[in-house]
Amino acid sequence: MNSQNIQLAKFAGFCYGVKRAVDTAKKIKAENPNKNIYVLGELIHNMDVIKELDDLGIKTIYEIPEKGEGICIVRSHGEAPEVFEKLEKAGFEVIDMTCLDVKKVQQRAIELAQNDYFVVIVGKSNHPEVIAIKANAEQYSDKVIVGTTIEEIQSYEKAIREHNKVGVVVQTTQMLSTLNTIVSYLNSISKEVLVHNTICQSTAKRQAEAKTLAQTSDLMVVVGSRKSANTTHLAEILKDITKTIHIENDSELNGLENIIQNANEIGITAGASTPENIINKVVSKIQSGKGEK
């Protein structure tokens, strides 16, 4: 269908923090070919990249052994302070690849806790980035909570009302609308609310550009892992604007031929942990075969 217009977003694929983590992991292995190189947890939420790293000899571990040997990389999501201590105690040489934007959130949360603010982290409680932010703040305060909905925060309303001041930080990949909803609620029950909008610029730009692209598209294709917070948020945002499909790679286009063929204007974007080669395969498949093999 020659009349189709397919447009790839400029801010699609690896963000600075993810690229830095992947490139550094490969560099560390190249410089230390005879050492064991590990990453605690998946370096990024993309199984193709995890497999590539594994093939290079960079192994993913999910638990800290009692005794370890070699180098262990802390991924871009960050970790709790006690995790760093455990890794060093086990005998690993630890290399901290926590994203610099995530480090800023941790520092803001620590400062709020140190200054006797009731700390509210707007984020998914089970996300590794949020777990690490919370653990850092909890070194200095027992008044630290997490949530993405008013309902989640409401269960702490009595404690929040009793405290004079509330400080807010937000998971770097969260949606601005979620932050605004929580802040509006907190303003209604608190005397003082100090907000640090710690959504990273890469996420903000990616979401803004994708929304603009969606407004002129019949179909948006979001490429990236379903375990990736920023990718799933992209899909959620775009579904409110136009027809949107979320796929992990080009193989998932199979069976979607009718949807693709019926769209004249197709926009494509991708999450921060989606490699360029996967994005390119999706673009090529849509251009040449409309989702067919």
Backbone as CSV, one residue per row, in Angstrom:
resi,resn,N_x,N_y,N_z,CA_x,CA_y,CA_z,C_x,C_y,C_z
1,MET,0.852,-1.201,0.000,0.000,0.000,0.000,0.883,1.246,0.000
2,ASN,1.112,1.777,-1.187,2.069,2.852,-1.365,1.654,4.155,-0.687
3,SER,0.360,4.294,-0.409,-0.117,5.539,0.188,0.212,5.633,1.680
4,GLN,0.734,4.544,2.248,1.074,4.571,3.671,2.243,5.505,3.950
5,ASN,2.100,6.255,5.038,3.197,7.098,5.505,3.653,6.556,6.859
6,ILE,4.899,6.125,6.934,5.434,5.534,8.161,6.494,6.467,8.731
7,GLN,6.288,6.878,9.990,7.200,7.843,10.607,7.759,7.301,11.920
8,LEU,9.075,7.289,12.010,9.746,6.845,13.235,10.074,8.048,14.109
9,ALA,9.719,7.952,15.381,10.006,9.038,16.324,11.515,9.247,16.461
10,LYS,11.896,10.495,16.646,13.316,10.826,16.822,13.834,10.283,18.159
11,PHE,13.022,10.442,19.206,13.415,9.963,20.531,12.880,8.541,20.737
12,ALA,13.461,7.600,20.002,13.056,6.186,20.122,14.308,5.372,20.384
13,GLY,14.210,4.448,21.318,15.355,3.582,21.595,16.180,4.050,22.780
14,PHE,17.387,3.507,22.878,18.246,3.691,24.046,18.338,5.144,24.511
15,CYS,18.090,5.356,25.796,18.364,6.654,26.399,19.839,6.665,26.824
16,TYR,20.300,7.795,27.296,21.710,7.943,27.677,22.109,6.928,28.756
17,GLY,21.266,6.791,29.782,21.598,5.919,30.915,21.728,4.459,30.512
18,VAL,20.824,4.002,29.659,20.846,2.611,29.200,22.052,2.376,28.292
19,LYS,22.278,3.303,27.359,23.421,3.162,26.443,24.725,3.123,27.236
20,ARG,24.833,3.997,28.214,26.020,4.051,29.075,26.235,2.722,29.788
21,ALA,25.157,2.145,30.321,25.264,0.885,31.059,25.695,-0.266,30.144
22,VAL,25.074,-0.357,28.973,25.385,-1.451,28.035,26.813,-1.311,27.506
23,ASP,27.166,-0.108,27.062,28.514,0.119,26.519,29.595,-0.143,27.572
24,THR,29.330,0.293,28.806,30.310,0.111,29.877,30.478,-1.366,30.223
25,ALA,29.372,-2.105,30.269,29.449,-3.541,30.566,30.320,-4.260,29.534
26,LYS,30.110,-3.926,28.260,30.904,-4.542,27.184,32.379,-4.149,27.293
27,LYS,32.623,-2.891,27.632,33.993,-2.391,27.770,34.708,-3.091,28.931
28,ILE,33.991,-3.262,30.038,34.575,-3.925,31.212,34.984,-5.353,30.863
29,LYS,34.117,-6.069,30.128,34.439,-7.443,29.738,35.637,-7.480,28.797
30,ALA,35.662,-6.542,27.830,36.773,-6.500,26.870,38.104,-6.230,27.574
31,GLU,38.062,-5.400,28.621,39.285,-5.048,29.350,39.667,-6.098,30.394
32,ASN,38.698,-6.963,30.745,38.951,-8.006,31.756,38.478,-9.365,31.237
33,PRO,39.087,-9.847,30.131,38.589,-11.069,29.494,38.638,-12.314,30.378
34,ASN,39.548,-12.322,31.330,39.698,-13.521,32.180,38.976,-13.420,33.523
35,LYS,38.293,-12.295,33.741,37.553,-12.132,35.005,36.086,-12.480,34.820
36,ASN,35.474,-12.962,35.895,34.026,-13.148,35.889,33.372,-11.770,35.923
37,ILE,32.433,-11.545,34.989,31.696,-10.277,34.972,30.214,-10.593,35.148
38,TYR,29.618,-9.991,36.174,28.212,-10.230,36.478,27.437,-8.910,36.484
39,VAL,26.139,-9.030,36.269,25.220,-7.907,36.482,24.172,-8.393,37.474
40,LEU,23.910,-7.608,38.506,22.879,-7.980,39.475,21.517,-7.558,38.938
41,GLY,20.722,-8.533,38.516,19.445,-8.248,37.866,19.688,-7.939,36.393
42,GLU,18.616,-7.912,35.605,18.761,-7.654,34.176,19.263,-6.228,33.958
43,LEU,20.364,-6.110,33.203,20.974,-4.798,32.981,19.960,-3.821,32.409
44,ILE,19.189,-4.290,31.427,18.068,-3.506,30.901,16.920,-4.471,30.629
45,HIS,15.721,-3.949,30.488,14.558,-4.800,30.243,14.438,-5.127,28.756
46,ASN,15.376,-5.929,28.284,15.311,-6.397,26.903,16.089,-7.702,26.794
47,MET,15.368,-8.786,26.494,15.981,-10.110,26.510,16.999,-10.300,25.383
48,ASP,16.833,-9.600,24.256,17.817,-9.699,23.173,19.171,-9.165,23.642
49,VAL,19.138,-8.054,24.364,20.378,-7.467,24.868,20.976,-8.350,25.961
50,ILE,20.128,-8.893,26.839,20.609,-9.782,27.904,21.316,-10.990,27.301
51,LYS,20.735,-11.544,26.219,21.351,-12.701,25.542,22.675,-12.307,24.907
52,GLU,22.712,-11.130,24.286,23.960,-10.652,23.668,25.060,-10.528,24.719
53,LEU,24.717,-9.963,25.879,25.690,-9.816,26.964,26.137,-11.183,27.481
54,ASP,25.186,-12.099,27.608,25.483,-13.455,28.075,26.462,-14.143,27.117
55,ASP,26.243,-13.960,25.827,27.130,-14.542,24.807,28.541,-13.975,24.899
56,LEU,28.652,-12.744,25.380,29.970,-12.115,25.557,30.635,-12.553,26.867
57,GLY,29.866,-13.274,27.701,30.396,-13.715,28.991,30.020,-12.812,30.147
58,ILE,29.034,-11.943,29.922,28.543,-11.052,30.987,27.258,-11.683,31.530
59,LYS,27.348,-12.271,32.708,26.265,-13.093,33.241,25.335,-12.308,34.156
60,THR,24.047,-12.585,34.056,23.046,-11.968,34.938,22.844,-12.852,36.158
61,ILE,22.936,-12.269,37.351,22.615,-13.004,38.575,21.449,-12.297,39.274
62,TYR,20.638,-13.076,39.956,19.448,-12.511,40.602,19.543,-12.526,42.121
63,GLU,20.515,-13.251,42.626,20.765,-13.286,44.067,22.254,-13.119,44.314
64,ILE,22.602,-12.543,45.461,24.010,-12.338,45.800,24.525,-13.592,46.516
65,PRO,25.551,-14.235,45.949,26.086,-15.428,46.618,26.857,-15.043,47.879
66,GLU,27.072,-16.007,48.753,27.845,-15.727,49.971,29.271,-15.349,49.619
67,LYS,29.807,-16.053,48.607,31.160,-15.734,48.151,31.132,-15.489,46.655
68,GLY,31.694,-14.361,46.248,31.735,-14.023,44.834,33.134,-13.648,44.407
69,GLU,33.398,-13.827,43.125,34.724,-13.494,42.598,34.561,-12.787,41.258
70,GLY,35.273,-11.688,41.082,35.177,-10.952,39.836,34.493,-9.606,40.028
71,ILE,33.908,-9.117,38.944,33.279,-7.790,38.935,31.763,-7.956,38.879
72,CYS,31.055,-7.198,39.704,29.588,-7.183,39.641,29.124,-5.755,39.356
73,ILE,28.332,-5.625,38.304,27.819,-4.324,37.882,26.439,-4.089,38.497
74,VAL,26.264,-2.936,39.108,24.940,-2.513,39.575,24.288,-1.759,38.418
75,ARG,23.124,-2.216,38.007,22.473,-1.697,36.799,21.937,-0.283,36.976
76,SER,21.403,0.268,35.887,20.991,1.676,35.867,19.845,1.996,36.826
77,HIS,19.055,0.975,37.223,17.945,1.208,38.155,18.425,1.556,39.568
78,GLY,19.680,1.199,39.881,20.199,1.448,41.221,19.853,0.329,42.186
79,GLU,20.429,0.396,43.370,20.180,-0.607,44.406,20.167,0.059,45.776
80,ALA,19.647,-0.669,46.753,19.643,-0.200,48.134,21.067,-0.197,48.678
81,PRO,21.384,0.689,49.640,22.742,0.739,50.201,23.229,-0.610,50.734
82,GLU,22.299,-1.371,51.341,22.725,-2.664,51.906,23.114,-3.673,50.825
83,VAL,22.595,-3.483,49.607,22.958,-4.377,48.499,24.422,-4.165,48.115
84,PHE,24.836,-2.892,48.063,26.249,-2.590,47.787,27.144,-3.232,48.854
85,GLU,26.715,-3.130,50.105,27.492,-3.712,51.211,27.591,-5.226,51.069
86,LYS,26.480,-5.863,50.708,26.479,-7.326,50.551,27.394,-7.772,49.420
87,LEU,27.371,-7.038,48.323,28.217,-7.371,47.168,29.694,-7.282,47.536
88,GLU,30.052,-6.211,48.249,31.449,-6.036,48.650,31.862,-7.088,49.673
89,LYS,30.958,-7.398,50.590,31.234,-8.416,51.609,31.432,-9.789,50.972
90,ALA,30.685,-10.039,49.886,30.805,-11.330,49.190,32.143,-11.450,48.466
91,GLY,32.778,-10.305,48.203,34.089,-10.334,47.566,34.127,-9.782,46.158
92,PHE,33.026,-9.203,45.713,32.983,-8.642,44.360,33.651,-7.264,44.306
93,GLU,34.227,-6.955,43.155,34.585,-5.574,42.840,33.316,-4.976,42.245
94,VAL,32.776,-3.947,42.875,31.471,-3.415,42.473,31.644,-2.195,41.571
95,ILE,30.952,-2.216,40.434,30.931,-1.054,39.541,29.498,-0.545,39.472
96,ASP,29.313,0.689,39.907,27.978,1.282,40.024,27.585,1.976,38.725
97,MET,26.605,1.380,38.023,26.119,1.976,36.778,24.732,2.581,36.948
98,THR,24.385,2.951,38.181,23.113,3.626,38.416,23.014,4.856,37.519
99,CYS,21.907,4.981,36.808,21.691,6.130,35.926,21.832,7.423,36.737
100,LEU,22.475,8.423,36.153,22.699,9.682,36.864,21.392,10.365,37.236
101,ASP,20.356,10.204,36.394,19.042,10.770,36.720,18.421,10.056,37.918
102,VAL,18.620,8.744,37.995,18.105,7.966,39.134,18.848,8.368,40.410
103,LYS,20.155,8.589,40.288,20.961,9.043,41.436,20.396,10.350,42.006
104,LYS,19.970,11.236,41.095,19.393,12.523,41.528,18.121,12.307,42.342
105,VAL,17.292,11.359,41.908,16.051,11.074,42.646,16.398,10.548,44.035
106,GLN,17.350,9.618,44.092,17.776,9.067,45.381,18.250,10.183,46.303
107,GLN,19.039,11.108,45.758,19.583,12.200,46.565,18.477,13.141,47.047
108,ARG,17.515,13.447,46.166,16.383,14.305,46.561,15.580,13.628,47.682
109,ALA,15.342,12.328,47.547,14.577,11.595,48.557,15.317,11.581,49.898
110,ILE,16.633,11.428,49.844,17.458,11.457,51.060,17.368,12.830,51.729
111,GLU,17.495,13.892,50.931,17.439,15.258,51.469,16.091,15.537,52.136
112,LEU,15.013,15.081,51.502,13.678,15.270,52.086,13.569,14.535,53.420
113,ALA,14.056,13.291,53.444,14.002,12.492,54.675,14.834,13.134,55.778
114,GLN,16.004,13.628,55.424,16.895,14.262,56.409,16.286,15.541,56.975
115,ASN,15.453,16.205,56.173,14.837,17.463,56.608,13.421,17.280,57.143
116,ASP,13.127,16.075,57.596,11.873,15.750,58.282,10.622,15.956,57.430
117,TYR,10.729,15.712,56.131,9.544,15.686,55.281,8.957,14.277,55.299
118,PHE,7.652,14.194,55.195,6.993,12.911,54.956,7.205,12.627,53.467
119,VAL,7.962,11.606,53.138,8.399,11.388,51.753,7.398,10.520,50.981
120,VAL,6.915,11.078,49.872,6.026,10.335,48.977,6.769,10.103,47.658
121,ILE,6.957,8.832,47.319,7.589,8.470,46.044,6.481,8.068,45.082
122,VAL,6.305,8.821,44.017,5.290,8.489,43.015,5.917,7.485,42.054
123,GLY,5.504,6.230,42.192,6.092,5.176,41.369,5.508,3.821,41.707
124,LYS,5.902,2.828,40.931,5.445,1.445,41.153,6.291,0.820,42.245
125,SER,5.634,0.362,43.305,6.362,-0.113,44.486,7.267,-1.310,44.224
126,ASN,6.931,-2.110,43.205,7.738,-3.303,42.932,8.802,-3.080,41.863
127,HIS,8.932,-1.833,41.385,9.933,-1.548,40.353,11.305,-1.371,41.015
128,PRO,12.365,-1.974,40.429,13.689,-1.913,41.075,14.187,-0.497,41.345
129,GLU,13.897,0.438,40.450,14.325,1.825,40.675,13.674,2.391,41.930
130,VAL,12.383,2.132,42.085,11.620,2.669,43.220,12.051,1.998,44.524
131,ILE,12.295,0.701,44.477,12.770,-0.031,45.664,14.065,0.600,46.176
132,ALA,14.969,0.942,45.241,16.252,1.542,45.619,16.078,2.961,46.164
133,ILE,15.189,3.745,45.547,14.930,5.113,46.024,14.396,5.061,47.457
134,LYS,13.430,4.178,47.680,12.801,4.045,48.998,13.832,3.629,50.059
135,ALA,14.672,2.659,49.692,15.682,2.167,50.641,16.672,3.270,51.015
136,ASN,17.026,4.115,50.044,17.946,5.213,50.335,17.314,6.220,51.289
137,ALA,16.041,6.554,51.067,15.351,7.512,51.941,15.145,6.934,53.340
138,GLU,14.884,5.636,53.406,14.587,4.987,54.699,15.801,4.889,55.623
139,GLN,16.974,5.239,55.108,18.146,5.323,55.996,17.972,6.454,57.007
140,TYR,17.123,7.440,56.640,17.013,8.659,57.438,15.612,8.920,57.988
141,SER,14.636,8.116,57.570,13.268,8.356,58.030,12.428,7.085,57.896
142,ASP,11.446,6.959,58.788,10.499,5.836,58.656,9.191,6.319,58.026
143,LYS,9.195,7.579,57.597,8.004,8.158,56.960,8.240,8.258,55.448
144,VAL,8.243,7.103,54.798,8.479,7.023,53.347,7.450,6.075,52.755
145,ILE,6.658,6.570,51.798,5.638,5.726,51.175,5.738,5.812,49.653
146,VAL,5.106,4.828,48.996,5.147,4.727,47.532,3.739,4.515,46.995
147,GLY,3.442,5.117,45.838,2.147,4.859,45.204,2.018,5.580,43.874
148,THR,1.095,5.097,43.045,0.811,5.773,41.766,-0.653,6.191,41.670
149,THR,-1.438,5.868,42.697,-2.854,6.247,42.685,-3.227,6.929,43.998
150,ILE,-4.287,7.732,43.948,-4.778,8.391,45.169,-5.159,7.329,46.202
151,GLU,-5.740,6.229,45.721,-6.165,5.158,46.638,-4.988,4.608,47.441
152,GLU,-3.856,4.427,46.766,-2.670,3.907,47.459,-2.179,4.886,48.520
153,ILE,-2.200,6.176,48.189,-1.700,7.195,49.122,-2.703,7.425,50.260
154,GLN,-3.981,7.263,49.959,-5.047,7.532,50.941,-4.921,6.685,52.204
155,SER,-4.380,5.492,52.066,-4.262,4.621,53.237,-3.296,5.204,54.281
156,TYR,-2.507,6.207,53.872,-1.580,6.879,54.794,-2.056,8.289,55.147
157,GLU,-3.321,8.614,54.804,-3.790,10.002,54.930,-3.679,10.541,56.345
158,LYS,-4.017,9.736,57.320,-3.970,10.194,58.715,-2.547,10.628,59.090
159,ALA,-1.574,9.793,58.749,-0.172,10.101,59.067,0.307,11.328,58.303
160,ILE,-0.140,11.475,57.057,0.259,12.631,56.240,-0.316,13.915,56.833
161,ARG,-1.602,13.866,57.231,-2.258,15.052,57.816,-1.570,15.488,59.108
162,GLU,-1.103,14.500,59.872,-0.473,14.801,61.167,0.920,15.401,61.003
163,HIS,1.523,15.169,59.841,2.870,15.696,59.588,2.743,17.089,58.962
164,ASN,3.617,17.993,59.328,3.506,19.370,58.842,3.862,19.535,57.377
165,LYS,4.768,18.712,56.896,5.245,18.927,55.524,5.478,17.613,54.787
166,VAL,5.180,17.655,53.493,5.294,16.477,52.634,6.251,16.808,51.483
167,GLY,7.138,15.869,51.188,8.062,16.014,50.062,7.801,14.927,49.038
168,VAL,7.818,15.299,47.767,7.481,14.360,46.696,8.630,14.215,45.712
169,VAL,8.954,12.958,45.382,9.836,12.664,44.246,9.081,11.670,43.367
170,VAL,9.578,11.474,42.143,8.844,10.616,41.223,9.809,9.719,40.447
171,GLN,9.409,8.482,40.265,10.146,7.529,39.431,10.453,8.179,38.081
172,THR,11.663,8.032,37.594,12.114,8.771,36.408,11.278,8.497,35.160
173,THR,10.637,7.319,35.100,9.899,6.941,33.890,8.385,7.060,34.053
174,GLN,7.945,7.726,35.118,6.510,7.860,35.350,5.873,8.884,34.403
175,MET,4.550,8.875,34.373,3.813,9.847,33.571,3.565,11.110,34.384
176,LEU,3.693,12.260,33.733,3.467,13.542,34.401,2.043,13.634,34.942
177,SER,1.085,13.070,34.222,-0.321,13.110,34.669,-0.493,12.391,36.008
178,THR,0.262,11.301,36.209,0.197,10.562,37.475,0.749,11.417,38.607
179,LEU,1.878,12.060,38.360,2.478,12.949,39.367,1.509,14.073,39.722
180,ASN,0.918,14.701,38.716,0.003,15.826,38.954,-1.211,15.414,39.779
181,THR,-1.738,14.226,39.516,-2.905,13.722,40.259,-2.562,13.546,41.736
182,ILE,-1.401,12.939,42.001,-0.982,12.699,43.394,-0.716,14.021,44.114
183,VAL,-0.038,14.944,43.424,0.301,16.234,44.041,-0.959,17.033,44.360
184,SER,-1.931,16.992,43.459,-3.198,17.693,43.686,-3.886,17.164,44.950
185,TYR,-3.878,15.845,45.096,-4.475,15.225,46.290,-3.704,15.637,47.550
186,LEU,-2.372,15.576,47.489,-1.552,15.913,48.660,-1.755,17.369,49.067
187,ASN,-1.911,18.256,48.091,-2.161,19.670,48.398,-3.466,19.868,49.163
188,SER,-4.413,18.959,48.949,-5.717,19.081,49.614,-5.685,18.600,51.064
189,ILE,-4.635,17.863,51.446,-4.592,17.319,52.815,-3.356,17.761,53.603
190,SER,-2.461,18.548,52.965,-1.196,18.906,53.619,-1.001,20.410,53.715
191,LYS,-0.293,20.822,54.739,-0.004,22.251,54.916,1.073,22.714,53.949
192,GLU,2.072,21.842,53.757,3.192,22.198,52.870,3.554,21.000,52.007
193,VAL,3.644,21.217,50.692,4.035,20.143,49.779,5.190,20.645,48.910
194,LEU,6.334,19.998,49.053,7.505,20.323,48.244,7.655,19.239,47.175
195,VAL,7.590,19.637,45.913,7.600,18.665,44.812,8.890,18.754,44.008
196,HIS,9.557,17.636,43.866,10.690,17.522,42.946,10.213,16.690,41.758
197,ASN,10.003,17.337,40.618,9.615,16.595,39.420,10.875,15.940,38.851
198,THR,11.089,14.677,39.214,12.322,13.980,38.840,12.122,13.028,37.654
199,ILE,11.044,13.264,36.867,10.896,12.525,35.610,12.055,12.967,34.716
200,CYS,12.818,12.008,34.174,14.013,12.396,33.421,13.633,13.042,32.092
201,GLN,14.528,13.883,31.590,14.272,14.629,30.357,14.051,13.712,29.163
202,SER,14.798,12.601,29.147,14.653,11.645,28.047,13.233,11.093,28.004
203,THR,12.704,10.737,29.175,11.336,10.223,29.266,10.328,11.295,28.864
204,ALA,10.522,12.516,29.381,9.600,13.620,29.079,9.569,13.916,27.578
205,LYS,10.752,13.987,26.953,10.839,14.266,25.512,10.207,13.142,24.696
206,ARG,10.495,11.898,25.096,9.964,10.728,24.381,8.428,10.733,24.417
207,GLN,7.867,10.996,25.605,6.413,11.001,25.744,5.789,12.157,24.971
208,ALA,6.385,13.350,25.048,5.841,14.526,24.356,5.863,14.328,22.846
209,GLU,6.980,13.822,22.334,7.106,13.606,20.889,6.118,12.544,20.409
210,ALA,6.010,11.450,21.179,5.098,10.372,20.786,3.653,10.851,20.780
211,LYS,3.280,11.701,21.739,1.906,12.238,21.783,1.615,13.090,20.546
212,THR,2.593,13.901,20.167,2.439,14.749,18.965,2.292,13.877,17.720
213,LEU,3.121,12.850,17.626,3.078,11.935,16.476,1.741,11.189,16.424
214,ALA,1.234,10.798,17.596,-0.026,10.051,17.672,-1.218,10.871,17.174
215,GLN,-1.149,12.189,17.347,-2.267,13.060,16.956,-2.501,13.080,15.450
216,THR,-1.462,12.724,14.671,-1.619,12.700,13.215,-1.492,11.280,12.652
217,SER,-1.573,10.282,13.542,-1.417,8.885,13.110,-2.698,8.088,13.308
218,ASP,-2.988,7.181,12.344,-4.108,6.243,12.510,-3.712,5.110,13.445
219,LEU,-2.401,4.842,13.491,-1.886,3.723,14.275,-0.519,4.087,14.846
220,MET,-0.334,3.824,16.145,0.976,3.968,16.773,1.495,2.576,17.138
221,VAL,2.752,2.345,16.832,3.401,1.087,17.186,4.479,1.405,18.221
222,VAL,4.334,0.826,19.421,5.305,1.031,20.501,6.139,-0.244,20.610
223,VAL,7.454,-0.101,20.491,8.344,-1.262,20.486,9.149,-1.309,21.780
224,GLY,9.076,-2.440,22.469,9.876,-2.585,23.688,9.293,-3.598,24.645
225,SER,10.089,-3.964,25.618,9.701,-4.995,26.583,8.481,-4.593,27.402
226,ARG,7.644,-5.573,27.693,6.484,-5.322,28.559,6.906,-5.175,30.018
227,LYS,8.156,-5.514,30.327,8.686,-5.333,31.677,9.261,-3.928,31.865
228,SER,9.355,-3.188,30.762,9.934,-1.847,30.808,8.865,-0.825,31.183
229,ALA,9.090,-0.120,32.305,8.100,0.856,32.787,7.878,1.976,31.785
230,ASN,8.968,2.528,31.242,8.792,3.681,30.345,8.091,3.273,29.053
231,THR,8.296,2.017,28.607,7.647,1.550,27.377,6.154,1.341,27.594
232,THR,5.793,0.711,28.705,4.367,0.472,28.977,3.627,1.792,29.212
233,HIS,4.316,2.766,29.827,3.698,4.080,30.019,3.457,4.777,28.683
234,LEU,4.413,4.627,27.749,4.234,5.186,26.408,2.959,4.640,25.774
235,ALA,2.816,3.323,25.833,1.639,2.684,25.228,0.349,3.172,25.896
236,GLU,0.368,3.311,27.225,-0.814,3.774,27.966,-1.213,5.181,27.526
237,ILE,-0.217,6.061,27.407,-0.469,7.449,27.010,-1.073,7.506,25.609
238,LEU,-0.488,6.754,24.684,-0.878,6.836,23.270,-2.240,6.209,23.008
239,LYS,-2.622,5.206,23.809,-3.923,4.551,23.620,-5.084,5.512,23.814
240,ASP,-4.839,6.568,24.585,-5.882,7.583,24.795,-5.998,8.543,23.610
241,ILE,-5.026,8.485,22.699,-4.997,9.427,21.571,-5.403,8.766,20.266
242,THR,-4.851,7.573,20.004,-5.135,6.879,18.740,-4.964,5.372,18.934
243,LYS,-5.293,4.602,17.911,-5.123,3.146,17.995,-3.643,2.835,18.208
244,THR,-3.337,2.018,19.204,-1.942,1.745,19.579,-1.720,0.262,19.805
245,ILE,-0.608,-0.249,19.269,-0.209,-1.629,19.574,1.174,-1.603,20.217
246,HIS,1.372,-2.458,21.204,2.651,-2.557,21.910,3.241,-3.928,21.591
247,ILE,4.394,-3.931,20.932,5.057,-5.185,20.565,6.477,-5.190,21.115
248,GLU,7.011,-6.387,21.353,8.383,-6.484,21.855,9.391,-6.522,20.711
249,ASN,8.994,-7.122,19.569,9.899,-7.191,18.414,9.081,-7.438,17.153
250,ASP,9.761,-7.543,16.004,9.068,-7.646,14.720,8.249,-8.927,14.567
251,SER,8.626,-10.002,15.281,7.870,-11.261,15.154,6.429,-11.099,15.635
252,GLU,6.199,-10.146,16.531,4.854,-9.932,17.072,3.951,-9.161,16.105
253,LEU,4.497,-8.752,14.967,3.664,-8.125,13.934,2.834,-9.168,13.193
254,ASN,3.291,-10.423,13.237,2.543,-11.495,12.569,1.160,-11.626,13.198
255,GLY,0.148,-11.602,12.364,-1.226,-11.659,12.856,-1.856,-10.285,12.967
256,LEU,-1.050,-9.250,12.803,-1.565,-7.873,12.894,-1.626,-7.211,11.517
257,GLU,-1.537,-8.034,10.465,-1.469,-7.517,9.087,-2.639,-6.596,8.749
258,ASN,-3.860,-6.994,9.152,-5.050,-6.188,8.815,-5.001,-4.809,9.462
259,ILE,-4.608,-4.787,10.732,-4.513,-3.508,11.456,-3.521,-2.586,10.756
260,ILE,-2.381,-3.162,10.351,-1.327,-2.365,9.716,-1.754,-1.893,8.330
261,GLN,-2.345,-2.799,7.549,-2.745,-2.457,6.182,-3.847,-1.396,6.145
262,ASN,-4.678,-1.365,7.192,-5.795,-0.419,7.224,-5.398,0.975,7.722
263,ALA,-4.139,1.125,8.103,-3.675,2.433,8.594,-2.922,3.168,7.494
264,ASN,-3.257,4.429,7.297,-2.553,5.247,6.304,-1.365,5.985,6.916
265,GLU,-1.557,6.437,8.152,-0.484,7.158,8.845,-0.040,6.327,10.043
266,ILE,1.176,5.805,9.993,1.686,4.949,11.070,2.865,5.629,11.748
267,GLY,2.758,5.773,13.058,3.866,6.319,13.848,4.513,5.195,14.640
268,ILE,5.830,5.208,14.738,6.558,4.177,15.481,7.445,4.843,16.524
269,THR,7.349,4.354,17.758,8.244,4.824,18.812,8.721,3.607,19.593
270,ALA,9.680,3.822,20.488,10.241,2.690,21.233,10.722,3.138,22.596
271,GLY,10.743,2.193,23.516,11.175,2.474,24.879,12.681,2.671,24.992
272,ALA,13.099,3.127,26.172,14.503,3.480,26.402,15.427,2.272,26.444
273,SER,14.863,1.068,26.550,15.706,-0.131,26.593,15.566,-0.974,25.322
274,THR,15.076,-0.356,24.252,14.901,-1.068,22.983,16.073,-0.766,22.053
275,PRO,16.849,-1.804,21.660,18.005,-1.574,20.776,17.591,-1.118,19.386
276,GLU,18.485,-0.385,18.746,18.222,0.174,17.421,17.914,-0.908,16.388
277,ASN,18.632,-2.052,16.472,18.424,-3.110,15.464,17.014,-3.691,15.531
278,ILE,16.426,-3.758,16.733,15.057,-4.273,16.885,14.059,-3.270,16.303
279,ILE,14.297,-1.978,16.562,13.431,-0.932,15.996,13.487,-0.982,14.468
280,ASN,14.700,-1.097,13.928,14.873,-1.124,12.471,14.167,-2.306,11.820
281,LYS,14.198,-3.457,12.491,13.516,-4.651,11.955,12.007,-4.417,11.895
282,VAL,11.475,-3.766,12.922,10.029,-3.458,12.945,9.679,-2.508,11.809
283,VAL,10.466,-1.449,11.658,10.218,-0.468,10.599,10.269,-1.156,9.229
284,SER,11.301,-1.965,8.998,11.465,-2.661,7.700,10.307,-3.594,7.409
285,LYS,9.872,-4.322,8.435,8.788,-5.291,8.241,7.479,-4.587,7.909
286,ILE,7.226,-3.469,8.579,6.005,-2.713,8.298,6.081,-2.103,6.886
287,GLN,7.247,-1.595,6.532,7.419,-0.982,5.209,7.275,-1.992,4.071
288,SER,7.873,-3.171,4.260,7.933,-4.127,3.143,6.800,-5.128,3.113
289,GLY,6.423,-5.637,4.300,5.459,-6.743,4.282,4.178,-6.482,5.031
290,LYS,4.002,-5.283,5.569,2.787,-4.965,6.322,2.529,-5.991,7.422
291,GLY,3.638,-6.472,8.066,3.477,-7.415,9.170,3.588,-8.852,8.751
292,GLU,3.686,-9.121,7.443,3.808,-10.494,7.001,5.274,-10.891,6.950
293,LYS,5.536,-12.212,7.011,6.901,-12.716,6.881,7.294,-12.659,5.424
